[in-house]
CSV table of C-alpha atoms in Angstrom, one decimal:
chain,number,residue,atom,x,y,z
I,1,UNK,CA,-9.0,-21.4,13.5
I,2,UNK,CA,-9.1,-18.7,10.4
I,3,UNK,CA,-5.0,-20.0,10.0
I,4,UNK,CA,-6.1,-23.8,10.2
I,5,UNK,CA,-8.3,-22.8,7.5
I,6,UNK,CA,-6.2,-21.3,5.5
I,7,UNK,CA,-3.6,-23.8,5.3
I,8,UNK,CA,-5.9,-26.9,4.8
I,9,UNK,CA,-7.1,-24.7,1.6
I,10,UNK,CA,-3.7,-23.9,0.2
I,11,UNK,CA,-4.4,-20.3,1.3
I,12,UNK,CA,-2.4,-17.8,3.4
I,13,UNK,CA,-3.6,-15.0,5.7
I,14,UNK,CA,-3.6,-11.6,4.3
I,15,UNK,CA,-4.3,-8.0,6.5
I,16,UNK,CA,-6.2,-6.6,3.2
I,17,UNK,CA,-7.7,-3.2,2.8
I,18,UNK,CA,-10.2,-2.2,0.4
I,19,UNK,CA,-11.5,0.8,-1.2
I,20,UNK,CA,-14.5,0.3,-3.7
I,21,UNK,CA,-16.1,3.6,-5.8
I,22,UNK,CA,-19.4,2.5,-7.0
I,23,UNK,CA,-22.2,5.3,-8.3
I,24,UNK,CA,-20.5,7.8,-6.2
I,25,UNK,CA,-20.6,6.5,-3.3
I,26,UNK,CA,-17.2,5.3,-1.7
I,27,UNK,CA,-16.5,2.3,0.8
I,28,UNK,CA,-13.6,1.4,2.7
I,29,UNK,CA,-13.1,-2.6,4.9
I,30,UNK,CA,-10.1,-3.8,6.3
I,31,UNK,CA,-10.0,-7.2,7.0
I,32,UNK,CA,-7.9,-10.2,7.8
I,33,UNK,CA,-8.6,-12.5,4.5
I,34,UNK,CA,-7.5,-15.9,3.0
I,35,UNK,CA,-5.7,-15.4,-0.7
I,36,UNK,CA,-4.6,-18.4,-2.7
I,37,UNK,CA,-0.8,-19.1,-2.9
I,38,UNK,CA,-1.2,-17.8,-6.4
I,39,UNK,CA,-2.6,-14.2,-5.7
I,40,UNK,CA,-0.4,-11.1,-5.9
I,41,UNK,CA,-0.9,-10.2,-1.4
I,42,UNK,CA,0.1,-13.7,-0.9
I,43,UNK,CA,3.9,-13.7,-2.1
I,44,UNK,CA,5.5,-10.4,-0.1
I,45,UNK,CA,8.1,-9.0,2.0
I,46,UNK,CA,6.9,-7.8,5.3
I,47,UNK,CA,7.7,-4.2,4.3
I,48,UNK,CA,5.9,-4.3,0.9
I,49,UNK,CA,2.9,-3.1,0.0
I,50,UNK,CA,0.6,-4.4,-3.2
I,51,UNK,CA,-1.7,-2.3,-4.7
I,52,UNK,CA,-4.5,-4.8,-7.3
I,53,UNK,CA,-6.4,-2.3,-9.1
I,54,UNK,CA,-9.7,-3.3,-10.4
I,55,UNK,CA,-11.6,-1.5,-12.8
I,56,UNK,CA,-14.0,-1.3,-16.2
I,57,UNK,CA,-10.6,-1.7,-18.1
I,58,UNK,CA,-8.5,-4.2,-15.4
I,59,UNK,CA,-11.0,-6.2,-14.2
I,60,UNK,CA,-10.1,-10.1,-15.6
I,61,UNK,CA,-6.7,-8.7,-15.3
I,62,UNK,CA,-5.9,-6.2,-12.5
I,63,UNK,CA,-3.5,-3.4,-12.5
I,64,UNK,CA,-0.6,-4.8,-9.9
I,65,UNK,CA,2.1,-2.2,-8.2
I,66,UNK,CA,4.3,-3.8,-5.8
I,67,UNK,CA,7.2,-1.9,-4.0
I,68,UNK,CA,8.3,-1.4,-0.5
I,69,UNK,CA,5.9,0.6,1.8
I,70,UNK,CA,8.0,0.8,5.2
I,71,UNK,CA,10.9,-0.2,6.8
I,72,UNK,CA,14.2,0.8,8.0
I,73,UNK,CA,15.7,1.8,4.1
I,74,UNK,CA,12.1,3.4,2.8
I,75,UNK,CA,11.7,5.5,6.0
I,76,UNK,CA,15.3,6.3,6.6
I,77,UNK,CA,15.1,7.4,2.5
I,78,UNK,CA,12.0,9.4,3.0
I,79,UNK,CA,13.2,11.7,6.3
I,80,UNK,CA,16.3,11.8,4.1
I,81,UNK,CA,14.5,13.9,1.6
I,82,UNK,CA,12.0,15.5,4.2
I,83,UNK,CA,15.2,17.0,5.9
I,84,UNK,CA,16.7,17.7,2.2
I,85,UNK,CA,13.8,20.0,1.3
I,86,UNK,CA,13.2,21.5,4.7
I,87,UNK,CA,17.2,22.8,4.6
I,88,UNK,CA,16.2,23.9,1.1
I,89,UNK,CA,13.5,26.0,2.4
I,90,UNK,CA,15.0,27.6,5.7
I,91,UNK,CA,18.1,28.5,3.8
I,92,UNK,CA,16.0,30.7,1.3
I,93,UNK,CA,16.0,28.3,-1.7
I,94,UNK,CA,13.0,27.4,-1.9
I,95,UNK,CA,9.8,28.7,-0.8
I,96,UNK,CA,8.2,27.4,2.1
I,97,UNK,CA,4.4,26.0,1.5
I,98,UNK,CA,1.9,28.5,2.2
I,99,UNK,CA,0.4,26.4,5.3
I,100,UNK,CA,4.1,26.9,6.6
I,101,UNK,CA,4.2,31.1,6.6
């Protein structure tokens, strides 16, 4: 129904999460939402993630970062340089982190 919806408005489905700050007190919603064809979530790879940063100074225009969140080339890249440092540290190179001794 929420699909049907979407489509009839020229809309596309969107998991999107949210994290608001207002007068110190924090709140976090994720939620399955409808985004026009024109907004940043609604034009991305299945491995990217979009980050639209609102505040006092991006508000009418929001701060956009797009760039690849997961997937086979990020995660392969990231226990790439895991496994980099953690030779690095058992071979006396580096120190390991203090949680680690």
């Amino acid at each position: 129904q929420l699909l049907t919806q979407a489509k009839a408005g020229a809309k596309v489905l969107r998991y999107v999460a949210c994290l608001s700050i207002r007068n110190g007190s924090v709140r976090a919603d994720v939620s399955l939402q409808q985004v026009s064809a024109g907004h940043a979530l609604a034009a991305i790879a299945p491995c990217d993630n979009v980050f639209v940063i609102r505040s006092d100074w991006y508000n009418d225009n929001p701060l956009v970062l797009k760039g690849p969140g997961a997937g086979k080339v990020v995660t392969a890249g990231g226990l790439h340089t895991d496994l980099a440092v953690l030779v690095n540290q058992l071979t006396g190179k580096t120190k390991l982190p203090a949680v680690l001794t």
